[in-house]
Structures are given as C-alpha cells and as structure tokens.
C-alpha cells in the first residue's frame, strides 16, 4: 500500500465500505476472537514532560502513586481469573526500580502463567534485557507521531530517532513489540498520519494502538481541539489492511469520546483487542493522562465483544 492509497483511505473512501473491508481482513487472518488484556497502571510517576499528557513531571497537581507488589499481584490474579489473556503493566517513565520490576514480572508470569506486557517508556537496553530474561514477552512503546519536528516539539529533550532506536532494540531482544500514535495532535497533517501507518508497517509491529488526542486541562495543550473519532477509526482500518495479522486495540481514548459505542466501533473497524482496566479503583482516578478518561471493565468488554458477534475469554461469574 502506497502513501497515496493511504491518503485515499483516510480522506475519501466510503467509511462503511472501509470498515467492512477491514473487518473482513481481520476475520480472514485472525478469526473472531477478541483478546482481552488486563491493564494495570501501576504508577503515575513520570520523569518526562510530554506536552499533551496530564502525568507530565511539571504537572504538580497530578497525584503520584506507586502500587506495592502485593497490590499489583492481586490485580493481576483478578484479571486472569476473570479471563484476561495477558497482563499489561503500565506506568510513566522512570517510575520504579528496574530490579523490583524484574522480580514482579517473574512472579506474575510464573505464578499466573500469563503473558506479561510492559509499557514503561524509554529505558536503558540493560533494563529491557533484564525484564525480558525475567519473563516479559511484549513491550508497548508508541512512537506517538512519525513527524520528527512535531515529535521534538511535543517531547522536550527527546527525538523520534531515539524512540525508533528503542523499538528496534526491543525487537532485537525478542520482545513482541507494539507501537502506536495519536490522531489530531496540534500541527499533525494527514500526510504525517499516512507516514505513521507506514512506520508501523516498516517496524513490522505485532501491536499498534491508535487513539484520538484528548486535551488535559493541566497541560500546555489544554486549549487545543480534540482529535476526530471517525479519523481514528479510519486509521485502525488502514492499519488492519496494512498489517493483517497485527493486534489492534479499540482504545480507551476512542471510548472516552464515545462512551456508549467507542469500543464497539473500534472492533467493527478492524480492532481485535480490548484492554479492561484492573488498576485498583482508589488509584485509577489518579492515572489521568487526559480528561474524562473512560474506564473499561470486564463486563462491558464482554458486552462490546458480543455486540460485534465476536468471541472472548471473559468469565463473568
Ligand atoms: N490524549 C490522548 N492520548 C494520550 N496519551 C497521553 N496523553 C494523551 C492525550 N492527551 C497516550 C499516549 C501515550 C499513552 C500512555 O497515552 O499515546 O503513549
Ligand atoms: Fe510520561 Fe507517558 Fe505521559 Fe509522556 S505520555 S508524560 S512518558 S506518562
């Protein structure tokens, strides 16, 4: 698929035709099963200052927490018991000690016999290696935008090249790698969104998470416009056509814009992953990367899957 083909998909193709084409591609390549990832946001601490994110270090209003190992283990066991296929441990960057995290990963993967995905940002290769040796098999690190100038403007002190180099290191270490990006970032063009899709293809990612940009009131981008849900759905479909076997989540950000139908429309556009949230309730409200963040629970995940005539592993008794 060329850049020009992608622009056509993003701007002109009839939306329902596109979504059907993407869902048919999904069913032919991966079948009807929707994978359920149990998301645990184990720390809201972050050293970075991404201009779009409510957890940026300079936001002194954000409440910072780091869950204890026991709390995380309990949340992971609960997710597994309710039918999660894997556990995603997510935090801001530089939130915890690498050795402590390695121990936790080992414990979860061994005791629960479940795949562990990490999403803890850009770290030294030695840490990536340590976690890999202790049982982490997947890593999510979104490239956020493939436009190098926009990347630099949104991430003070960091470059797109560093980001891509981390993604390549993770792949070399044997991780299944996930990337992703936001839709509707201020200054983002349709051209650069087409490049985002091509970059995911070029990196041959196993997973790609795409969500609309949603402004957070305590960030420099607070007055910027929210990204388009429809364009996000078109991007999910385009990714499905370009990477037929990839795992593509219907993201929480999508459901934040459309709480009743967001996850369903993501699945119908070619997504095959849902990420219900297992962060203990008393902390989940503090993991505010953007405003009015939706929280998907297992029961709603199951309902969304069933509404799309797909199958899932949730056990809701
Ligand atoms: N709107 C939408 N998504 C956001 N993220 C961070 N801030 C925002 C925002 N304001 C996403 C980024 C990041 C993930 C943790 O959350 O893509 O990778
Ligand atoms: Fe930190 Fe991630 Fe938010 Fe950036 S997007 S400020 S790395 S939590």
XYZ file of C-alpha atoms and ligand atoms in Angstrom:
343
model
C 0.000 0.000 0.000
C 1.395 3.389 -1.001
C 1.249 6.727 0.772
C -1.275 7.830 -1.849
C -3.517 4.783 -1.250
C -3.450 5.570 2.466
C -4.460 9.187 1.890
C -7.437 7.929 -0.110
C -8.450 5.607 2.748
C -8.052 8.361 5.344
C -9.965 11.054 3.468
C -12.202 9.718 0.688
C -13.168 6.049 0.853
C -16.753 5.453 1.937
C -16.448 4.803 5.682
C -18.762 1.796 5.950
C -17.121 0.116 2.935
C -13.713 0.683 4.522
C -14.753 -0.683 7.920
C -16.261 -3.793 6.304
C -13.119 -4.364 4.245
C -11.003 -4.104 7.414
C -13.232 -6.415 9.449
C -13.239 -8.991 6.617
C -9.435 -8.839 6.551
C -9.346 -9.362 10.312
C -11.709 -12.343 10.191
C -9.769 -13.952 7.331
C -6.393 -13.513 9.055
C -7.097 -13.763 12.764
C -10.636 -15.006 13.213
C -13.360 -13.761 15.550
C -11.541 -13.847 18.869
C -11.048 -10.567 20.727
C -8.031 -10.689 23.025
C -8.577 -9.316 26.498
C -5.556 -7.609 28.064
C -5.793 -6.733 31.740
C -4.333 -3.250 32.158
C -2.689 -2.315 35.458
C -1.485 1.291 35.670
C 0.934 0.598 38.496
C 2.488 4.058 38.836
C 1.567 7.624 37.837
C 5.125 8.844 38.432
C 6.862 10.152 35.289
C 10.116 11.991 34.548
C 9.048 13.251 31.119
C 7.149 16.331 30.069
C 5.162 15.262 27.010
C 3.164 18.396 26.258
C -0.132 16.523 25.790
C -0.104 14.380 28.941
C -1.561 15.044 32.391
C 1.122 12.909 34.048
C 3.970 15.135 32.785
C 6.520 15.781 35.518
C 5.772 19.507 35.620
C 2.108 18.958 36.439
C 2.328 19.488 40.176
C -1.424 18.869 40.505
C -1.150 15.238 39.433
C -1.367 12.743 42.293
C 1.601 10.391 42.155
C 1.445 6.805 43.362
C 3.428 3.599 43.046
C 1.497 0.421 43.833
C 3.093 -2.207 46.050
C 3.993 -5.600 44.564
C 1.188 -7.261 46.536
C -1.402 -4.849 45.141
C -0.203 -5.463 41.595
C -0.130 -9.243 42.033
C -3.633 -9.185 43.412
C -4.902 -7.087 40.496
C -3.155 -9.392 38.018
C -4.625 -12.519 39.628
C -8.060 -10.944 39.481
C -7.634 -10.062 35.794
C -6.514 -13.587 34.997
C -9.398 -15.121 36.959
C -11.894 -13.000 35.018
C -10.494 -14.167 31.683
C -7.650 -11.820 30.700
C -5.312 -13.367 28.091
C -2.369 -11.282 29.264
C -1.391 -8.607 31.753
C -0.174 -5.153 30.741
C 1.894 -3.305 33.339
C 1.960 0.392 32.502
C 3.479 3.428 34.223
C 5.115 6.735 33.478
C 8.818 6.697 32.610
C 11.407 6.209 35.348
C 8.700 5.386 37.879
C 10.272 2.380 39.575
C 13.409 0.388 40.225
C 14.352 -1.967 37.361
C 15.236 -4.864 39.672
C 11.974 -4.553 41.567
C 10.037 -4.633 38.274
C 12.007 -7.688 37.077
C 11.052 -9.545 40.254
C 7.404 -8.590 39.805
C 7.351 -9.702 36.152
C 8.859 -13.049 37.139
C 6.322 -13.563 39.852
C 3.322 -12.713 37.643
C 4.453 -14.733 34.628
C 5.394 -17.789 36.685
C 2.613 -17.897 39.235
C -0.219 -16.898 36.911
C 1.118 -18.483 33.686
C 0.115 -15.414 31.752
C 1.946 -13.308 29.139
C 3.285 -10.086 30.616
C 3.460 -6.906 28.552
C 5.451 -3.937 29.801
C 4.752 -0.319 28.902
C 7.145 1.787 30.951
C 8.790 4.035 28.375
C 12.328 4.545 27.091
C 14.810 2.710 29.288
C 18.409 1.519 29.064
C 18.823 -1.633 26.914
C 20.190 -3.414 30.013
C 16.815 -2.935 31.730
C 14.902 -4.161 28.690
C 17.165 -7.225 28.707
C 16.696 -7.840 32.439
C 12.907 -7.731 32.163
C 12.972 -9.958 29.082
C 15.099 -12.532 30.951
C 12.580 -12.444 33.787
C 9.591 -13.296 31.648
C 8.327 -10.119 29.946
C 7.478 -11.110 26.387
C 5.843 -7.988 24.946
C 6.554 -4.273 25.115
C 4.407 -1.291 24.175
C 6.171 1.929 23.226
C 4.109 4.177 20.988
C 6.055 6.336 18.559
C 3.250 8.933 19.082
C 3.959 10.783 15.792
C 6.229 9.985 12.849
C 6.825 13.686 12.097
C 10.309 14.343 13.581
C 9.713 18.087 14.072
C 6.336 17.591 15.701
C 7.822 14.802 17.840
C 10.571 17.121 19.085
C 8.102 19.941 19.766
C 5.818 17.683 21.830
C 8.597 15.861 23.714
C 11.060 18.398 25.065
C 14.567 16.911 25.193
C 13.774 13.786 23.149
C 13.901 12.789 19.474
C 11.931 10.467 17.223
C 15.186 8.687 16.326
C 15.786 7.724 19.961
C 12.268 6.388 20.121
C 12.652 4.281 16.979
C 16.006 3.029 18.166
C 14.357 1.795 21.410
C 11.709 -0.004 19.345
C 14.412 -1.735 17.301
C 16.354 -2.714 20.440
C 13.210 -4.236 21.927
C 12.631 -6.279 18.752
C 16.266 -7.480 18.783
C 15.837 -8.634 22.382
C 12.977 -10.856 21.239
C 10.049 -8.819 22.521
C 6.819 -8.748 20.574
C 6.750 -5.015 20.018
C 3.802 -2.659 19.979
C 3.816 0.914 18.760
C 1.037 3.394 18.121
C 0.259 7.059 17.762
C -2.295 9.767 18.399
C -4.743 11.299 15.947
C -5.416 15.041 15.883
C -2.293 16.302 17.603
C -1.976 20.060 17.048
C 0.186 20.555 13.951
C -0.281 16.986 12.702
C -1.095 16.574 8.989
C -2.883 13.846 7.039
C 0.452 13.217 5.302
C 2.140 12.502 8.602
C -0.699 10.168 9.688
C -0.138 8.168 6.480
C 3.551 8.054 7.465
C 2.590 6.842 10.963
C 0.859 3.864 9.362
C 3.827 3.191 7.065
C 6.211 3.395 10.036
C 4.215 0.711 11.874
C 4.468 -1.412 8.735
C 8.189 -0.716 8.396
C 8.807 -1.689 12.046
C 6.595 -4.744 11.423
C 4.970 -4.248 14.815
C 2.910 -7.014 16.396
C 0.606 -4.428 18.022
C -0.436 -0.851 17.267
C -2.616 1.317 19.494
C -4.233 4.373 17.984
C -6.336 6.902 19.846
C -7.589 10.446 19.394
C -5.698 13.241 21.124
C -7.783 14.500 24.066
C -6.726 17.736 25.781
C -5.955 17.707 29.504
C -6.714 20.909 31.413
C -3.379 20.943 33.268
C -1.142 20.732 30.184
C 0.186 23.278 27.679
C -2.180 21.812 25.050
C -5.298 22.401 27.145
C -6.952 24.690 24.583
C -6.266 22.521 21.540
C -9.026 20.718 19.651
C -9.837 17.066 20.356
C -8.882 14.538 17.669
C -11.549 13.031 15.428
C -13.080 9.681 16.364
C -14.012 8.958 12.749
C -10.478 9.591 11.514
C -9.180 7.336 14.309
C -11.476 4.547 13.079
C -10.238 5.029 9.516
C -6.669 4.725 10.779
C -7.480 1.471 12.611
C -8.948 0.096 9.375
C -5.910 1.211 7.383
C -3.603 -0.494 9.894
C -5.661 -3.695 9.620
C -5.271 -3.650 5.829
C -1.531 -2.941 6.028
C -0.792 -5.336 8.915
C -3.491 -8.033 8.603
C -2.176 -10.130 11.499
C -1.428 -7.345 13.984
C -3.117 -6.972 17.361
C -5.008 -3.686 17.269
C -6.826 -2.446 20.377
C -10.034 -0.455 20.431
C -8.537 2.168 22.741
C -9.877 3.801 25.851
C -9.281 7.211 24.257
C -11.724 6.259 21.495
C -14.293 5.232 24.102
C -13.723 8.459 26.026
C -15.084 10.393 23.029
C -17.983 7.958 22.571
C -18.643 6.130 25.867
C -21.574 4.056 24.587
C -20.147 2.939 21.262
C -16.424 3.681 21.161
C -15.153 0.168 21.791
C -17.763 -1.411 19.531
C -16.981 0.892 16.635
C -13.253 0.187 17.114
C -13.888 -3.570 16.884
C -16.087 -3.063 13.834
C -13.318 -1.060 12.155
C -10.901 -4.000 12.468
C -9.612 -3.927 16.058
C -9.245 -7.279 17.896
C -8.048 -6.315 21.380
C -9.751 -4.751 24.402
C -7.883 -3.571 27.474
C -10.150 -3.531 30.521
C -8.676 -1.683 33.463
C -7.617 -3.527 36.632
C -5.888 -0.656 38.382
C -7.319 -0.666 41.938
C -10.238 1.770 41.967
C -8.708 4.092 44.577
C -5.740 4.807 42.258
C -7.297 4.658 38.786
C -8.644 8.213 39.102
C -5.098 9.492 39.590
C -3.820 7.977 36.340
C -5.156 10.912 34.353
C -3.287 11.185 31.080
C -6.211 13.115 29.575
C -9.541 14.453 30.874
C -12.675 12.306 31.432
C -10.731 9.106 30.768
C -13.102 6.203 30.239
C -12.587 3.058 32.307
C -13.486 -0.258 30.678
C -14.465 -3.093 32.996
C -14.649 -6.784 32.151
C -18.455 -6.892 31.949
C -18.571 -4.001 29.463
C -15.746 -5.563 27.472
C -17.720 -8.804 27.184
C -20.841 -6.926 26.117
C -18.934 -4.997 23.451
C -17.459 -8.211 22.041
C -20.836 -9.933 21.988
C -22.463 -6.914 20.340
C -19.998 -7.382 17.466
C -20.692 -11.125 17.198
C -17.132 -11.972 18.228
C -15.763 -14.336 20.888
C -13.738 -13.622 24.047
C -12.207 -15.227 27.127
C -14.013 -13.210 29.817
C -15.564 -15.285 32.594
C -18.100 -13.195 34.356
C -19.377 -15.363 37.164
N -4.748 12.302 24.600
C -4.754 11.058 24.091
N -3.831 10.136 24.366
C -2.848 10.490 25.211
N -1.783 9.815 25.666
C -1.099 10.609 26.510
N -1.694 11.810 26.592
C -2.778 11.770 25.790
C -3.788 12.700 25.455
N -3.811 13.942 25.958
C -1.489 8.452 25.243
C -0.135 8.373 24.561
C 0.666 7.511 25.473
C -0.377 6.742 26.248
C 0.064 6.309 27.606
O -1.444 7.626 26.362
O -0.268 7.767 23.287
O 1.504 6.623 24.792
Fe 5.047 10.397 30.962
Fe 3.889 8.725 29.179
Fe 2.633 10.957 29.975
Fe 4.778 11.179 28.422
S 2.805 10.186 27.842
S 4.370 12.418 30.266
S 6.048 9.483 29.141
S 3.144 9.195 31.250
